[in-house]
CSV table of C-alpha atoms and ligand atoms in Angstrom, one decimal:
chain,number,residue,atom,x,y,z
J,1,MET,CA,-48.3,-64.7,107.0
J,2,SER,CA,-49.1,-66.8,103.9
J,3,ARG,CA,-52.4,-65.4,102.5
J,4,SER,CA,-53.1,-67.1,99.2
J,5,ASP,CA,-54.7,-64.0,97.8
J,6,GLN,CA,-51.4,-62.0,98.4
J,7,PRO,CA,-48.8,-62.0,95.7
J,8,VAL,CA,-45.6,-63.9,96.4
J,9,LEU,CA,-42.9,-61.3,95.9
J,10,PRO,CA,-39.4,-61.9,94.3
J,11,ALA,CA,-37.7,-60.1,97.2
J,12,ASN,CA,-38.9,-58.3,100.4
J,13,PRO,CA,-36.3,-56.1,102.2
J,14,LYS,CA,-39.2,-54.7,104.3
J,15,ALA,CA,-39.6,-58.1,106.0
J,16,GLU,CA,-36.0,-57.7,107.4
J,17,TYR,CA,-36.8,-54.3,108.7
J,18,GLU,CA,-40.0,-55.5,110.3
J,19,ALA,CA,-38.1,-58.4,112.0
J,20,LEU,CA,-35.6,-55.9,113.5
J,21,SER,CA,-37.5,-52.7,113.7
J,22,ASN,CA,-37.1,-52.0,117.4
J,23,LYS,CA,-33.3,-52.2,117.1
J,24,ILE,CA,-33.1,-50.4,113.8
J,25,ASP,CA,-35.4,-47.5,114.9
J,26,ALA,CA,-33.3,-47.1,118.1
J,27,ALA,CA,-30.0,-47.1,116.1
J,28,ILE,CA,-31.3,-44.5,113.7
J,29,ILE,CA,-32.4,-42.2,116.6
J,30,ALA,CA,-29.1,-42.7,118.4
J,31,THR,CA,-27.2,-41.7,115.3
J,32,LEU,CA,-29.3,-38.6,114.8
J,33,ASN,CA,-28.6,-37.6,118.4
J,34,ASN,CA,-24.9,-38.4,118.1
J,35,GLY,CA,-24.5,-35.8,115.4
J,36,ARG,CA,-21.8,-37.6,113.4
J,37,TYR,CA,-23.4,-38.4,110.0
J,38,ILE,CA,-20.5,-39.4,107.8
J,39,LEU,CA,-17.5,-41.6,108.5
J,40,GLY,CA,-18.1,-41.6,112.3
J,41,PRO,CA,-17.9,-44.3,115.0
J,42,GLU,CA,-20.6,-46.5,113.4
J,43,VAL,CA,-18.7,-46.7,110.1
J,44,ALA,CA,-15.5,-47.5,112.0
J,45,ALA,CA,-17.2,-50.2,114.0
J,46,PHE,CA,-18.9,-51.8,111.0
J,47,GLU,CA,-15.6,-51.8,109.1
J,48,THR,CA,-14.0,-53.7,111.9
J,49,GLU,CA,-16.8,-56.1,112.2
J,50,PHE,CA,-17.2,-56.8,108.5
J,51,ALA,CA,-13.4,-57.3,108.2
J,52,ALA,CA,-13.5,-59.7,111.2
J,53,TYR,CA,-16.4,-61.6,109.6
J,54,HIS,CA,-14.0,-62.3,106.7
J,55,GLU,CA,-10.9,-62.6,108.8
J,56,VAL,CA,-9.2,-60.0,106.7
J,57,ARG,CA,-7.3,-57.0,107.8
J,58,GLU,CA,-9.2,-54.2,106.3
J,59,CYS,CA,-12.7,-53.0,105.3
J,60,ILE,CA,-13.4,-49.6,103.7
J,61,GLY,CA,-17.0,-48.5,103.7
J,62,THR,CA,-18.2,-46.9,100.4
J,63,GLY,CA,-21.3,-45.2,99.0
J,64,SER,CA,-22.4,-48.2,96.9
J,65,GLY,CA,-21.2,-51.5,95.4
J,66,THR,CA,-20.5,-49.8,92.0
J,67,GLU,CA,-18.3,-47.3,93.8
J,68,ALA,CA,-16.5,-50.1,95.8
J,69,LEU,CA,-15.6,-51.7,92.5
J,70,HIS,CA,-14.5,-48.3,91.0
J,71,LEU,CA,-12.4,-47.6,94.2
J,72,ALA,CA,-10.8,-51.0,94.0
J,73,LEU,CA,-9.8,-50.4,90.4
J,74,ARG,CA,-8.4,-46.9,91.2
J,75,THR,CA,-6.6,-48.4,94.2
J,76,ALA,CA,-4.9,-50.9,91.9
J,77,GLY,CA,-3.7,-48.0,89.7
J,78,ILE,CA,-5.9,-49.1,86.8
J,79,GLY,CA,-7.0,-46.5,84.3
J,80,PRO,CA,-6.9,-45.5,80.6
J,81,GLY,CA,-5.0,-47.9,78.4
J,82,ASP,CA,-5.7,-50.8,80.8
J,83,ALA,CA,-8.1,-53.7,80.2
J,84,VAL,CA,-10.2,-55.4,82.9
J,85,ILE,CA,-11.7,-58.8,82.1
J,86,THR,CA,-15.1,-59.7,83.4
J,87,VAL,CA,-18.3,-61.3,82.3
J,88,SER,CA,-21.2,-59.9,80.3
J,89,HIS,CA,-23.7,-62.0,82.3
J,90,THR,CA,-23.7,-59.6,85.3
J,91,ALA,CA,-25.3,-56.5,86.7
J,92,VAL,CA,-24.4,-53.7,84.4
J,93,ALA,CA,-22.7,-52.1,87.4
J,94,THR,CA,-19.7,-54.4,87.1
J,95,VAL,CA,-18.9,-53.1,83.6
J,96,ALA,CA,-19.9,-49.5,84.4
J,97,ALA,CA,-17.3,-49.4,87.3
J,98,ILE,CA,-14.6,-50.5,84.9
J,99,GLU,CA,-15.4,-47.5,82.6
J,100,LEU,CA,-15.7,-45.2,85.5
J,101,ALA,CA,-12.1,-46.0,86.2
J,102,GLY,CA,-11.3,-45.1,82.6
J,103,ALA,CA,-10.3,-48.7,81.7
J,104,THR,CA,-11.6,-50.9,78.9
J,105,PRO,CA,-13.9,-53.9,79.8
J,106,VAL,CA,-13.2,-57.1,78.0
J,107,LEU,CA,-16.1,-59.6,78.4
J,108,VAL,CA,-15.8,-63.3,78.4
J,109,ASP,CA,-18.4,-66.1,78.3
J,110,ILE,CA,-19.7,-68.0,81.2
J,111,HIS,CA,-19.9,-71.7,82.0
J,112,PRO,CA,-23.2,-73.2,80.9
J,113,ARG,CA,-24.0,-74.8,84.2
J,114,THR,CA,-22.7,-72.4,86.9
J,115,TYR,CA,-23.5,-69.2,84.9
J,116,ASN,CA,-20.2,-67.7,86.2
J,117,MET,CA,-17.0,-66.8,84.4
J,118,ASP,CA,-15.7,-69.8,82.5
J,119,PRO,CA,-12.0,-70.2,83.5
J,120,GLU,CA,-11.2,-71.9,80.1
J,121,LYS,CA,-12.5,-68.8,78.3
J,122,LEU,CA,-10.4,-66.6,80.5
J,123,ALA,CA,-7.3,-68.6,79.8
J,124,ASP,CA,-8.0,-68.7,76.1
J,125,LEU,CA,-8.5,-65.0,75.9
J,126,LEU,CA,-5.2,-64.3,77.6
J,127,LYS,CA,-3.3,-66.7,75.5
J,128,ASN,CA,-4.6,-65.0,72.3
J,129,TRP,CA,-4.7,-61.5,73.8
J,130,ASP,CA,-3.0,-59.5,71.0
J,131,VAL,CA,-5.3,-60.9,68.3
J,132,ARG,CA,-8.4,-60.8,70.3
J,133,THR,CA,-8.1,-57.2,71.5
J,134,ARG,CA,-6.7,-55.6,68.4
J,135,PHE,CA,-10.1,-54.1,67.7
J,136,LEU,CA,-9.9,-52.4,71.1
J,137,GLY,CA,-6.5,-51.0,70.4
J,138,ASN,CA,-4.7,-53.7,72.5
J,139,PRO,CA,-5.1,-52.3,76.0
J,140,ARG,CA,-2.9,-53.9,78.7
J,141,PRO,CA,-4.6,-56.8,80.6
J,142,ARG,CA,-4.4,-55.6,84.2
J,143,ALA,CA,-7.2,-57.1,86.3
J,144,VAL,CA,-9.9,-59.7,86.3
J,145,ILE,CA,-13.3,-59.3,88.1
J,146,PRO,CA,-15.0,-62.6,88.8
J,147,VAL,CA,-18.6,-62.1,89.7
J,148,HIS,CA,-20.2,-64.5,92.2
J,149,LEU,CA,-23.5,-64.2,90.5
J,150,TYR,CA,-26.7,-65.3,92.2
J,151,GLY,CA,-24.7,-66.2,95.3
J,152,HIS,CA,-23.0,-69.0,93.5
J,153,PRO,CA,-19.2,-68.7,94.0
J,154,ALA,CA,-17.1,-68.3,90.9
J,155,ALA,CA,-14.4,-70.9,90.1
J,156,MET,CA,-11.8,-69.1,92.3
J,157,PRO,CA,-9.0,-71.7,92.5
J,158,GLU,CA,-8.8,-71.9,88.7
J,159,ILE,CA,-9.2,-68.1,88.2
J,160,VAL,CA,-6.6,-67.3,90.8
J,161,SER,CA,-4.1,-69.6,89.1
J,162,ILE,CA,-4.7,-68.1,85.7
J,163,ALA,CA,-4.6,-64.5,87.0
J,164,ASN,CA,-1.3,-65.2,88.8
J,165,GLN,CA,0.2,-66.6,85.6
J,166,TYR,CA,-0.5,-63.2,83.8
J,167,GLU,CA,0.1,-61.0,86.9
J,168,LEU,CA,-3.5,-59.7,86.9
J,169,THR,CA,-5.0,-58.0,90.0
J,170,ILE,CA,-8.1,-60.0,91.2
J,171,ILE,CA,-11.1,-57.9,92.3
J,172,GLU,CA,-14.0,-60.1,93.3
J,173,ASP,CA,-17.5,-58.8,92.8
J,174,CYS,CA,-19.3,-60.1,95.9
J,175,ALA,CA,-22.4,-57.9,95.5
J,176,GLN,CA,-24.6,-61.0,95.4
J,177,ALA,CA,-22.6,-63.4,97.6
J,178,HIS,CA,-22.1,-62.1,101.2
J,179,GLY,CA,-21.1,-65.3,103.1
J,180,ALA,CA,-20.7,-67.6,100.2
J,181,SER,CA,-17.6,-69.8,100.2
J,182,VAL,CA,-15.4,-72.2,98.2
J,183,LYS,CA,-13.9,-75.0,100.2
J,184,ASP,CA,-14.7,-73.1,103.4
J,185,LYS,CA,-12.9,-70.0,102.2
J,186,LEU,CA,-15.2,-67.1,102.0
J,187,VAL,CA,-15.7,-65.2,98.7
J,188,GLY,CA,-14.0,-61.9,98.9
J,189,THR,CA,-10.9,-63.4,100.5
J,190,TRP,CA,-9.5,-65.2,97.3
J,191,GLY,CA,-8.5,-62.1,95.4
J,192,ASP,CA,-6.5,-58.9,96.1
J,193,MET,CA,-9.6,-56.9,96.8
J,194,ALA,CA,-13.3,-57.5,96.9
J,195,ALA,CA,-16.3,-55.2,96.5
J,196,PHE,CA,-19.6,-55.6,98.2
J,197,SER,CA,-23.0,-53.9,97.7
J,198,PHE,CA,-25.5,-53.4,100.5
J,199,TYR,CA,-28.3,-52.4,98.2
J,200,PRO,CA,-31.5,-53.2,100.2
J,201,THR,CA,-32.3,-56.5,98.5
J,202,LYS,CA,-28.8,-58.0,98.7
J,203,ASN,CA,-28.0,-60.8,101.2
J,204,LEU,CA,-26.8,-58.1,103.6
J,205,GLY,CA,-28.8,-54.9,102.8
J,206,ALA,CA,-28.8,-51.4,104.1
J,207,ILE,CA,-31.8,-49.1,103.9
J,208,GLY,CA,-30.4,-47.1,101.0
J,209,ASP,CA,-27.2,-47.2,99.0
J,210,ALA,CA,-24.1,-48.6,100.7
J,211,GLY,CA,-21.1,-50.7,99.8
J,212,ALA,CA,-17.6,-51.8,101.0
J,213,LEU,CA,-14.2,-52.9,99.8
J,214,ILE,CA,-12.3,-55.5,101.7
J,215,THR,CA,-8.6,-56.5,101.5
J,216,ASN,CA,-5.9,-58.3,103.4
J,217,ASN,CA,-3.3,-56.0,101.9
J,218,ALA,CA,-2.3,-53.1,104.2
J,219,LYS,CA,-0.8,-51.1,101.3
J,220,LEU,CA,-3.9,-51.3,99.2
J,221,SER,CA,-6.2,-50.5,102.1
J,222,GLU,CA,-4.2,-47.4,102.9
J,223,GLN,CA,-4.4,-46.3,99.3
J,224,ALA,CA,-8.2,-47.0,99.1
J,225,ARG,CA,-8.8,-45.0,102.3
J,226,LEU,CA,-7.1,-42.0,100.8
J,227,LEU,CA,-8.9,-42.3,97.4
J,228,ARG,CA,-12.3,-42.7,99.1
J,229,GLU,CA,-12.2,-39.2,100.4
J,230,TYR,CA,-10.6,-36.7,97.9
J,231,GLY,CA,-7.1,-38.3,98.3
J,232,TRP,CA,-6.9,-36.6,101.7
J,233,ALA,CA,-3.9,-37.6,103.7
J,234,GLU,CA,-5.0,-35.0,106.2
J,235,ARG,CA,-8.2,-33.0,106.2
J,236,TYR,CA,-8.3,-30.6,103.2
J,237,ILE,CA,-4.9,-31.7,102.0
J,238,SER,CA,-5.0,-34.1,99.0
J,239,SER,CA,-2.0,-36.2,98.3
J,240,LEU,CA,-3.7,-38.0,95.5
J,241,PRO,CA,-6.5,-37.1,93.0
J,242,GLY,CA,-9.3,-38.9,94.8
J,243,MET,CA,-13.1,-39.3,94.7
J,244,ASN,CA,-15.9,-39.2,97.2
J,245,THR,CA,-17.5,-42.5,98.1
J,246,ARG,CA,-18.3,-42.6,101.8
J,247,LEU,CA,-20.6,-44.8,103.9
J,248,ASP,CA,-23.2,-43.0,105.9
J,249,GLU,CA,-23.4,-43.4,109.7
J,250,ILE,CA,-27.1,-44.4,109.6
J,251,GLN,CA,-26.5,-47.1,107.0
J,252,ALA,CA,-23.5,-48.4,109.0
J,253,ALA,CA,-25.5,-48.5,112.2
J,254,ILE,CA,-28.2,-50.5,110.4
J,255,LEU,CA,-25.6,-52.9,108.8
J,256,ARG,CA,-24.1,-53.5,112.3
J,257,ILE,CA,-27.6,-54.7,113.5
J,258,LYS,CA,-28.1,-56.9,110.4
J,259,LEU,CA,-24.6,-58.4,110.1
J,260,PRO,CA,-25.1,-60.9,113.0
J,261,TYR,CA,-28.2,-62.3,111.1
J,262,LEU,CA,-26.3,-62.9,107.8
J,263,LYS,CA,-25.5,-66.5,108.6
J,264,ARG,CA,-29.0,-67.5,109.6
J,265,TRP,CA,-30.5,-65.5,106.7
J,266,ASN,CA,-28.2,-67.3,104.2
J,267,ALA,CA,-29.3,-70.6,105.9
J,268,ALA,CA,-32.9,-69.5,105.4
J,269,ARG,CA,-32.3,-68.8,101.7
J,270,ARG,CA,-30.6,-72.3,101.4
J,271,ALA,CA,-33.6,-73.9,103.1
J,272,ILE,CA,-36.0,-72.4,100.5
J,273,ALA,CA,-33.6,-73.4,97.7
J,274,ALA,CA,-33.6,-77.0,99.1
J,275,GLN,CA,-37.4,-76.9,99.2
J,276,TYR,CA,-37.5,-75.8,95.5
J,277,ASP,CA,-34.8,-78.3,94.6
J,278,ALA,CA,-36.7,-81.2,96.2
J,279,VAL,CA,-39.6,-80.9,93.8
J,280,LEU,CA,-38.3,-79.0,90.8
J,281,THR,CA,-35.3,-81.3,90.3
J,282,GLU,CA,-37.9,-84.0,89.7
J,283,LEU,CA,-39.5,-81.8,87.0
J,284,ALA,CA,-36.1,-81.3,85.6
J,285,ASN,CA,-36.2,-82.5,82.0
J,286,ASN,CA,-35.8,-80.6,78.8
J,287,HIS,CA,-38.3,-78.1,80.1
J,288,LEU,CA,-36.7,-77.0,83.3
J,289,LEU,CA,-33.2,-76.9,84.8
J,290,THR,CA,-32.6,-76.2,88.5
J,291,PRO,CA,-29.5,-74.2,89.8
J,292,HIS,CA,-26.1,-75.8,89.9
J,293,SER,CA,-24.7,-76.7,93.3
J,294,ALA,CA,-21.8,-78.8,94.2
J,295,GLU,CA,-19.9,-80.2,97.2
J,296,GLY,CA,-17.4,-77.7,98.5
J,297,LEU,CA,-19.4,-74.7,97.3
J,298,TYR,CA,-21.5,-72.8,99.8
J,299,HIS,CA,-24.1,-71.1,97.5
J,300,VAL,CA,-26.1,-68.4,99.3
J,301,TYR,CA,-28.9,-68.1,96.8
J,302,HIS,CA,-29.1,-64.4,96.3
J,303,GLN,CA,-31.3,-65.6,93.5
J,304,TYR,CA,-32.7,-69.1,92.7
J,305,VAL,CA,-32.5,-69.1,88.9
J,306,ILE,CA,-34.1,-71.8,86.8
J,307,ARG,CA,-33.8,-72.2,83.1
J,308,LEU,CA,-36.7,-73.0,80.8
J,309,GLN,CA,-37.8,-72.9,77.2
J,310,ASP,CA,-40.7,-70.6,76.7
J,311,ARG,CA,-39.6,-68.5,79.7
J,312,ASN,CA,-41.7,-65.4,78.9
J,313,ARG,CA,-45.0,-67.3,78.6
J,314,ILE,CA,-44.3,-69.2,81.9
J,315,LYS,CA,-43.4,-66.0,83.7
J,316,GLN,CA,-46.8,-64.6,82.6
J,317,MET,CA,-48.6,-67.7,83.7
J,318,LEU,CA,-47.0,-67.5,87.1
J,319,ALA,CA,-47.9,-63.8,87.4
J,320,ALA,CA,-51.5,-64.7,86.6
J,321,ARG,CA,-51.3,-67.0,89.7
J,322,ASN,CA,-49.9,-64.2,91.8
J,323,ILE,CA,-46.3,-65.4,91.7
J,324,ILE,CA,-44.1,-62.5,90.8
J,325,THR,CA,-40.7,-63.6,89.3
J,326,SER,CA,-37.8,-61.6,87.8
J,327,ILE,CA,-35.1,-61.9,85.2
J,328,HIS,CA,-31.4,-61.4,86.1
J,329,TYR,CA,-30.7,-60.2,83.4
J,330,PRO,CA,-32.9,-59.9,80.3
J,331,LEU,CA,-30.2,-58.5,78.1
J,332,PRO,CA,-26.4,-59.3,78.4
J,333,VAL,CA,-24.3,-56.2,78.9
J,334,HIS,CA,-22.5,-56.4,75.6
J,335,MET,CA,-25.9,-56.4,73.8
J,336,GLN,CA,-27.3,-53.3,75.6
J,337,PRO,CA,-27.8,-50.2,73.5
J,338,THR,CA,-24.8,-48.2,74.8
J,339,TYR,CA,-22.4,-51.2,74.6
J,340,ARG,CA,-23.4,-53.2,71.6
J,341,HIS,CA,-21.3,-51.5,68.9
J,342,ARG,CA,-18.2,-51.4,71.0
J,343,GLY,CA,-16.7,-54.9,70.5
J,344,LEU,CA,-16.2,-55.4,74.2
J,345,THR,CA,-16.4,-59.2,73.8
J,346,ALA,CA,-13.2,-60.0,72.0
J,347,GLU,CA,-15.2,-62.8,70.3
J,348,ALA,CA,-17.9,-62.7,67.7
J,349,THR,CA,-20.5,-64.0,70.2
J,350,LEU,CA,-20.7,-65.0,73.8
J,351,ALA,CA,-22.8,-68.1,72.9
J,352,VAL,CA,-23.7,-69.3,76.4
J,353,THR,CA,-24.4,-65.8,77.7
J,354,GLU,CA,-26.6,-65.0,74.8
J,355,GLN,CA,-28.5,-68.3,74.9
J,356,ILE,CA,-29.4,-68.3,78.6
J,357,ALA,CA,-30.6,-64.7,78.6
J,358,ASP,CA,-33.8,-65.9,77.0
J,359,GLU,CA,-34.2,-68.9,79.3
J,360,ILE,CA,-33.5,-67.8,82.9
J,361,LEU,CA,-36.1,-67.0,85.5
J,362,SER,CA,-35.5,-65.9,89.1
J,363,LEU,CA,-38.0,-67.5,91.5
J,364,PRO,CA,-39.0,-65.6,94.7
J,365,ILE,CA,-36.4,-66.1,97.4
J,366,TYR,CA,-35.7,-64.0,100.5
J,367,PRO,CA,-35.0,-65.0,104.1
J,368,TYR,CA,-38.5,-64.4,105.4
J,369,LEU,CA,-40.3,-66.1,102.5
J,370,SER,CA,-42.5,-68.7,104.3
J,371,PRO,CA,-42.4,-72.4,103.4
J,372,ALA,CA,-46.1,-72.1,102.5
J,373,ASP,CA,-45.4,-69.3,100.0
J,374,ALA,CA,-42.5,-71.3,98.5
J,375,ASN,CA,-44.9,-74.2,98.2
J,376,ARG,CA,-47.3,-72.0,96.2
J,377,VAL,CA,-44.5,-71.3,93.8
J,378,ILE,CA,-43.7,-75.0,93.5
J,379,GLN,CA,-47.4,-75.9,93.0
J,380,ALA,CA,-47.9,-73.2,90.3
J,381,LEU,CA,-44.8,-74.2,88.4
J,382,THR,CA,-45.6,-77.9,88.7
J,383,GLU,CA,-49.0,-77.3,87.2
J,384,ILE,CA,-47.7,-75.1,84.4
J,385,VAL,CA,-44.6,-77.1,83.4
J,386,GLY,CA,-46.2,-80.5,84.3
J,387,GLN,CA,-48.8,-80.0,81.7
J,388,GLU,CA,-46.3,-79.6,78.9
R,1,LIG,C1,-25.9,-54.9,93.0
R,1,LIG,C2,-24.7,-55.2,92.2
R,1,LIG,C3,-23.6,-54.3,92.0
R,1,LIG,C4,-23.7,-52.8,92.3
R,1,LIG,O1,-24.1,-52.5,93.5
R,1,LIG,P1,-24.7,-51.1,93.8
R,1,LIG,O2,-24.7,-51.0,95.3
R,1,LIG,O3,-26.2,-51.2,93.3
R,1,LIG,O4,-24.0,-50.0,93.2
R,1,LIG,C5,-22.5,-54.7,91.3
R,1,LIG,N1,-22.4,-56.0,90.9
R,1,LIG,C6,-23.4,-56.9,91.1
R,1,LIG,C7,-23.1,-58.3,90.6
R,1,LIG,C8,-24.5,-56.5,91.7
R,1,LIG,O5,-25.5,-57.4,91.8
């Protein structure tokens, strides 16, 4: 499969389809023939299986990851006048979901090595809440959304302890971290609720939009199920003002086929990361920094992100060698045109977030990336960076 004249792609969801096409084609046809297209038996079965994977009580399928976050916030009763703390170094979806719920996002800085929420910054913000959020009209701190960015678990033991001290609801953003864990405890099981995205390139991906909320709390799950579909306690009768975020039967049928592969696909991502680490860590000097990993953390490498000076030039030089890389993300959320005048940071700057945005580069990584293609990435980078 490794043709040196073919580009090495940053991600390749089609490869997963090709590996399982017989089963997926059959499941789609079976669903078409079954005639139930929304919230039918495939959704119910996937919800049971995804909950069982996490050893939690409940899973509620949703239309996307953004909607799973929105639904979790609504389920927690969070809305106007409430603040939700998260990071600026994330997919804009995390922040968009907070505003969809009518709440105010308050963004804190990340740790310089893990690129995830810095628990010290979180504690410091909460300690100085009134002063720091005056500009935002002092919304009430209600929840925290740690994001397990790139598949690297956030510092959950520390975040849980701080959140408990301030009675904050914890909603984990697991959109990039299906199957990651901290001390053998899966992400998504540390907080009150967790949101997953099954966007096609995620570690577990559908063939279209899809998402899920998981929780171990029966009360919350009951509330989330109502809110998911117009607040219906029974058909056509709303007991709450709800929304519509349902998981399609076809997507659920496909996710059921793919879920049993999640562990080996994560292992494949980790093998590629190990292959990159083995050579690139040697190159690691002032020019290049490899991803953080540590004992007790099961990193599932949704992205393999290096840091370098002169990132844009090196990205172009890699592209000239047919190695296509990406940047997650080129502009922190608080600096984006629609957010930048809003003072969502509660600090003058988010120094770490702002610095790394110009230095990060996501190398190609996906379960079916061949070792030979990973080697082409390594060779190209070694040549480029080695010359400096
Ligand atoms: C993908 C992603 C989302 C949003 O998921 P969608 O399914 O695209 O709505 C949220 N948060 C993070 C960190 C993501 O990577």
